[in-house]
CSV table of C-alpha atoms in Angstrom, one decimal:
chain,number,residue,atom,x,y,z
A,1,MET,CA,0.0,0.0,0.0
A,2,THR,CA,2.8,2.4,1.0
A,3,MET,CA,4.6,1.7,-2.3
A,4,THR,CA,1.4,2.3,-4.3
A,5,ILE,CA,1.0,5.6,-2.5
A,6,HIS,CA,4.6,6.6,-3.2
A,7,LEU,CA,4.2,5.6,-6.9
A,8,LYS,CA,1.0,7.7,-7.3
A,9,SER,CA,2.7,10.6,-5.6
A,10,SER,CA,5.7,10.3,-7.9
A,11,ILE,CA,3.5,10.2,-11.0
A,12,ALA,CA,1.5,13.2,-9.8
A,13,ALA,CA,4.7,15.1,-9.2
A,14,VAL,CA,6.0,14.4,-12.7
A,15,LEU,CA,2.7,15.5,-14.2
A,16,LEU,CA,2.7,18.7,-12.2
A,17,LEU,CA,6.3,19.4,-13.3
A,18,GLY,CA,5.3,18.7,-16.8
A,19,LEU,CA,2.3,21.1,-16.6
A,20,ALA,CA,4.5,23.7,-14.9
A,21,GLY,CA,7.0,23.4,-17.7
A,22,PHE,CA,4.3,23.7,-20.4
A,23,ALA,CA,2.9,26.8,-18.6
A,24,THR,CA,6.4,28.3,-18.5
A,25,GLN,CA,6.9,27.7,-22.2
A,26,ALA,CA,3.5,29.3,-22.9
A,27,ALA,CA,4.3,32.3,-20.8
A,28,ASN,CA,7.7,32.7,-22.5
A,29,ALA,CA,6.3,32.3,-26.0
A,30,ASP,CA,7.6,35.1,-28.2
A,31,ALA,CA,6.1,35.4,-31.7
A,32,LEU,CA,8.7,37.9,-32.8
A,33,ALA,CA,11.5,35.6,-31.9
A,34,ASP,CA,9.7,32.7,-33.7
A,35,ILE,CA,9.2,34.9,-36.8
A,36,THR,CA,12.9,36.0,-36.8
A,37,LYS,CA,14.1,32.4,-36.4
A,38,ALA,CA,11.8,31.1,-39.2
A,39,GLY,CA,12.7,34.0,-41.5
A,40,THR,CA,9.1,34.4,-42.4
A,41,ILE,CA,6.1,36.3,-41.2
A,42,ASN,CA,2.7,34.7,-41.9
A,43,VAL,CA,0.1,37.5,-42.6
A,44,GLY,CA,-3.6,36.8,-42.8
A,45,VAL,CA,-5.3,38.9,-45.5
A,46,PHE,CA,-8.6,38.9,-47.4
A,47,ALA,CA,-7.8,37.6,-50.9
A,48,ASP,CA,-10.7,39.6,-52.6
A,49,PHE,CA,-10.9,43.0,-50.8
A,50,PRO,CA,-10.0,45.7,-53.2
A,51,PRO,CA,-8.4,48.2,-52.9
A,52,PHE,CA,-6.8,46.7,-49.7
A,53,SER,CA,-5.9,43.3,-51.2
A,54,SER,CA,-6.9,41.5,-54.4
A,55,ALA,CA,-5.3,39.5,-57.2
A,56,SER,CA,-3.4,41.4,-59.8
A,57,ALA,CA,-2.8,40.4,-63.5
A,58,ASP,CA,0.0,38.1,-62.4
A,59,MET,CA,-2.2,36.6,-59.7
A,60,SER,CA,-0.1,38.1,-56.9
A,61,LEU,CA,-2.0,40.0,-54.2
A,62,LYS,CA,-1.7,43.8,-54.4
A,63,GLY,CA,-3.3,46.7,-52.5
A,64,TYR,CA,-3.0,48.9,-49.5
A,65,ASP,CA,-2.8,46.0,-47.0
A,66,MET,CA,-0.1,44.3,-49.1
A,67,ASP,CA,2.1,47.5,-49.1
A,68,VAL,CA,1.9,47.6,-45.3
A,69,ALA,CA,2.4,43.9,-44.8
A,70,GLN,CA,5.5,44.0,-47.1
A,71,TYR,CA,6.9,47.0,-45.3
A,72,ILE,CA,6.5,45.2,-41.9
A,73,ALA,CA,8.3,42.1,-43.4
A,74,ASP,CA,11.1,44.2,-44.8
A,75,THR,CA,11.5,46.0,-41.4
A,76,LEU,CA,11.8,42.7,-39.7
A,77,LYS,CA,14.1,41.4,-42.4
A,78,VAL,CA,12.0,38.4,-43.1
A,79,LYS,CA,10.0,36.9,-46.0
A,80,LEU,CA,6.3,37.8,-46.3
A,81,ASN,CA,4.0,34.9,-46.6
A,82,THR,CA,0.3,35.8,-47.1
A,83,VAL,CA,-2.4,33.5,-46.0
A,84,ALA,CA,-5.9,33.9,-47.4
A,85,VAL,CA,-8.5,34.3,-44.6
A,86,THR,CA,-12.2,34.9,-44.3
A,87,GLY,CA,-14.2,36.9,-41.8
A,88,GLN,CA,-15.2,33.6,-40.1
A,89,ASN,CA,-11.8,31.9,-39.9
A,90,ARG,CA,-9.3,34.6,-39.5
A,91,ILE,CA,-9.4,35.0,-35.7
A,92,PRO,CA,-9.2,31.2,-35.2
A,93,TYR,CA,-6.2,31.1,-37.6
A,94,LEU,CA,-4.5,33.7,-35.5
A,95,ASN,CA,-5.3,32.0,-32.2
A,96,ASP,CA,-4.0,28.7,-33.7
A,97,HIS,CA,-0.8,30.4,-34.8
A,98,ARG,CA,-1.5,29.6,-38.5
A,99,VAL,CA,-0.8,33.3,-39.0
A,100,ASP,CA,1.3,35.8,-37.0
A,101,ILE,CA,-0.8,38.9,-37.7
A,102,LEU,CA,-4.0,39.9,-39.4
A,103,MET,CA,-4.6,42.8,-41.7
A,104,SER,CA,-7.8,44.9,-41.8
A,105,VAL,CA,-9.2,44.3,-38.4
A,106,GLY,CA,-11.8,46.8,-37.0
A,107,TYR,CA,-11.6,47.4,-33.3
A,108,SER,CA,-14.4,46.2,-31.1
A,109,LYS,CA,-14.7,45.4,-27.4
A,110,GLU,CA,-15.8,41.8,-28.2
A,111,ARG,CA,-12.7,41.2,-30.4
A,112,GLU,CA,-10.5,42.6,-27.7
A,113,GLN,CA,-11.5,39.8,-25.4
A,114,VAL,CA,-9.6,37.3,-27.7
A,115,ILE,CA,-7.0,39.2,-29.6
A,116,ASP,CA,-4.8,42.3,-29.2
A,117,PHE,CA,-4.6,45.3,-31.6
A,118,ALA,CA,-1.6,47.0,-32.9
A,119,ALA,CA,-1.7,50.5,-34.3
A,120,ALA,CA,-4.4,51.7,-36.7
A,121,TYR,CA,-2.8,51.8,-40.2
A,122,ALA,CA,-5.6,52.2,-42.7
A,123,PRO,CA,-8.6,54.5,-42.9
A,124,TYR,CA,-12.0,53.0,-43.1
A,125,TYR,CA,-14.9,55.4,-43.3
A,126,ILE,CA,-18.3,56.0,-44.8
A,127,ALA,CA,-18.3,59.0,-47.1
A,128,VAL,CA,-20.7,61.0,-49.2
A,129,ILE,CA,-19.4,61.1,-52.8
A,130,GLY,CA,-20.6,63.4,-55.5
A,131,PRO,CA,-19.4,65.4,-58.6
A,132,ALA,CA,-16.7,67.9,-58.0
A,133,ALA,CA,-19.0,70.6,-59.4
A,134,MET,CA,-21.7,70.1,-56.7
A,135,PRO,CA,-21.1,72.0,-53.5
A,136,VAL,CA,-21.7,69.6,-50.6
A,137,LYS,CA,-19.8,70.3,-47.4
A,138,GLY,CA,-21.9,68.8,-44.6
A,139,LYS,CA,-25.1,66.9,-43.8
A,140,GLU,CA,-27.2,70.1,-44.1
A,141,ASP,CA,-26.3,70.2,-47.8
A,142,LEU,CA,-28.0,66.8,-48.3
A,143,GLY,CA,-31.4,68.4,-48.2
A,144,GLY,CA,-33.2,68.1,-51.5
A,145,LYS,CA,-30.5,65.8,-52.9
A,146,SER,CA,-31.1,62.3,-54.3
A,147,ILE,CA,-28.7,59.9,-52.6
A,148,ALA,CA,-28.0,56.2,-53.5
A,149,VAL,CA,-27.1,53.8,-50.7
A,150,ASN,CA,-27.0,50.0,-50.1
A,151,ARG,CA,-30.1,49.0,-48.2
A,152,GLY,CA,-29.8,47.8,-44.6
A,153,THR,CA,-26.0,48.5,-44.3
A,154,LEU,CA,-24.1,50.6,-41.9
A,155,GLU,CA,-24.0,53.2,-44.7
A,156,ASP,CA,-27.8,53.2,-44.8
A,157,THR,CA,-28.1,53.6,-41.0
A,158,SER,CA,-25.5,56.4,-41.0
A,159,LEU,CA,-27.1,58.3,-43.9
A,160,THR,CA,-30.6,58.0,-42.4
A,161,GLU,CA,-29.4,59.4,-39.1
A,162,ALA,CA,-27.6,62.3,-40.7
A,163,ALA,CA,-29.7,63.4,-43.7
A,164,PRO,CA,-32.4,66.1,-43.4
A,165,ALA,CA,-36.0,65.0,-44.0
A,166,SER,CA,-36.0,66.6,-47.4
A,167,ALA,CA,-33.2,64.3,-48.7
A,168,ASP,CA,-34.3,61.7,-51.3
A,169,ILE,CA,-32.7,58.5,-50.1
A,170,LYS,CA,-32.8,55.8,-52.8
A,171,ARG,CA,-32.0,52.4,-51.4
A,172,PHE,CA,-30.6,49.6,-53.6
A,173,ASP,CA,-29.9,45.9,-52.9
A,174,ASN,CA,-26.1,45.9,-53.7
A,175,TYR,CA,-23.2,48.1,-54.3
A,176,ASN,CA,-23.1,47.7,-58.0
A,177,SER,CA,-26.6,49.1,-58.2
A,178,VAL,CA,-25.6,52.0,-55.9
A,179,ILE,CA,-22.6,52.8,-58.1
A,180,GLN,CA,-24.7,52.5,-61.4
A,181,ALA,CA,-27.4,54.8,-60.0
A,182,PHE,CA,-24.8,57.4,-59.2
A,183,ILE,CA,-22.7,57.3,-62.4
A,184,SER,CA,-25.8,57.2,-64.6
A,185,GLY,CA,-27.3,60.3,-63.0
A,186,GLN,CA,-30.2,58.5,-61.4
A,187,THR,CA,-29.0,60.0,-58.1
A,188,GLN,CA,-26.9,63.1,-57.4
A,189,LEU,CA,-24.8,61.5,-54.6
A,190,MET,CA,-24.0,58.2,-53.2
A,191,VAL,CA,-22.9,57.0,-49.7
A,192,VAL,CA,-20.4,54.1,-49.6
A,193,GLY,CA,-17.3,53.0,-47.6
A,194,ASN,CA,-14.0,54.3,-48.8
A,195,ASP,CA,-13.1,50.8,-50.2
A,196,VAL,CA,-16.1,50.9,-52.6
A,197,GLY,CA,-15.6,54.6,-53.2
A,198,ALA,CA,-12.0,54.3,-54.3
A,199,GLN,CA,-13.1,52.2,-57.3
A,200,VAL,CA,-15.5,54.9,-58.5
A,201,LEU,CA,-13.0,57.7,-57.9
A,202,ALA,CA,-10.4,55.8,-60.0
A,203,LYS,CA,-12.6,55.2,-63.0
A,204,GLN,CA,-15.0,58.1,-63.5
A,205,ASP,CA,-12.8,60.8,-65.1
A,206,ALA,CA,-15.7,62.5,-66.9
A,207,LEU,CA,-17.9,62.7,-63.8
A,208,LYS,CA,-14.9,63.8,-61.6
A,209,PRO,CA,-16.4,62.4,-58.4
A,210,GLU,CA,-14.9,63.3,-55.0
A,211,GLN,CA,-15.4,62.7,-51.4
A,212,LYS,CA,-17.6,65.4,-49.9
A,213,PHE,CA,-17.5,64.6,-46.2
A,214,GLN,CA,-17.5,61.6,-43.9
A,215,LEU,CA,-20.4,60.2,-41.9
A,216,LEU,CA,-18.5,57.6,-39.8
A,217,THR,CA,-14.9,56.6,-39.2
A,218,SER,CA,-13.6,53.2,-38.0
A,219,PRO,CA,-9.9,52.6,-38.9
A,220,SER,CA,-8.4,49.2,-39.6
A,221,HIS,CA,-5.9,47.8,-37.2
A,222,ILE,CA,-3.4,45.0,-37.3
A,223,GLY,CA,-4.6,42.1,-35.1
A,224,LEU,CA,-2.2,39.8,-33.2
A,225,ASN,CA,-2.4,37.4,-30.3
A,226,LYS,CA,-2.4,38.7,-26.7
A,227,HIS,CA,0.8,39.0,-24.7
A,228,GLU,CA,3.0,39.4,-27.7
A,229,ASP,CA,4.5,42.7,-26.6
A,230,ALA,CA,7.7,42.5,-28.7
A,231,LEU,CA,5.8,41.8,-31.9
A,232,LYS,CA,3.3,44.5,-31.1
A,233,LYS,CA,6.0,47.1,-30.6
A,234,ALA,CA,7.8,46.0,-33.8
A,235,VAL,CA,4.5,46.4,-35.8
A,236,ASN,CA,3.7,49.8,-34.1
A,237,ASP,CA,7.2,51.1,-34.8
A,238,ALA,CA,6.9,50.1,-38.5
A,239,ILE,CA,3.5,51.8,-38.9
A,240,ALA,CA,4.8,54.9,-37.1
A,241,LYS,CA,7.7,55.1,-39.5
A,242,MET,CA,5.4,54.6,-42.6
A,243,LEU,CA,3.3,57.5,-41.3
A,244,VAL,CA,6.3,59.8,-40.7
A,245,ASP,CA,8.1,59.0,-44.0
A,246,GLY,CA,5.0,59.3,-46.1
A,247,LYS,CA,4.7,55.7,-47.1
A,248,LEU,CA,1.1,55.4,-45.8
A,249,ASP,CA,0.2,58.5,-47.7
A,250,GLU,CA,1.7,57.1,-50.9
A,251,SER,CA,-0.4,53.9,-50.5
A,252,SER,CA,-3.5,55.9,-49.8
A,253,LYS,CA,-3.1,57.9,-53.0
A,254,ALA,CA,-2.3,54.8,-55.0
A,255,TRP,CA,-5.1,52.6,-53.8
A,256,LEU,CA,-7.7,54.7,-52.1
A,257,LYS,CA,-7.3,57.6,-54.5
A,258,THR,CA,-7.1,60.2,-51.8
A,259,PRO,CA,-4.3,61.6,-49.6
A,260,LEU,CA,-4.1,60.1,-46.1
A,261,ASN,CA,-5.7,62.1,-43.4
A,262,PRO,CA,-4.1,61.0,-40.1
A,263,ASP,CA,-7.3,61.9,-38.2
A,264,ASN,CA,-8.8,58.9,-40.0
A,265,LEU,CA,-6.5,56.6,-38.1
A,266,LYS,CA,-8.1,57.6,-34.8
A,267,ASP,CA,-10.8,55.3,-33.3
């Protein structure tokens, strides 16, 4: 009986030591060190999210997010490996260490329970877009104007709250219909996110559309796992340098078709 008790005690002690060792390894986990050792940073991106990331003619991903991801990789002196993610699987991919960081993550208190957020690096906002010749400076100028918007979206909610009662809000079932209504003259203005708006600003030279003013701002952050302080600092330092040396502004002009306003990087 005594031997059995001693044996059980010894086994328990080994298990406890093993668990303690595992806990210590977990506590000492350092994603930045792992990235440096591997020589590669795995970055989760949306594969079809223009102008932030989408396939180019040679099938490589290009866009605002890709510029930033490549800059981070270059700063860390490692190879960039992009991993296509979806809205449903990207946080599990991060938590399972299938990716080291995620691009285009909007901040929310719910997400903050499971991941950490590095600096905001990309503007995301809902804007009123109209012809350059039409004077529209604020929500009071929407009165009497016809405005296209995607039905039931955050854009719809934001516009409905801001527009005067005299505004003629025309709701459509998808963004293509919103864009078509605007460029065909069916509506005088449209309200879309800057990702959709960039596509219109880039292609409609005759109409000369421009962003009039913003209804809502919610910048994109880089997501990473919690307790990765070294990696977070490295990412934040890279974003800060891109902001100071004009690299973020260059990407904004190239992909979003508008200069970067640093105020749009504030939550």
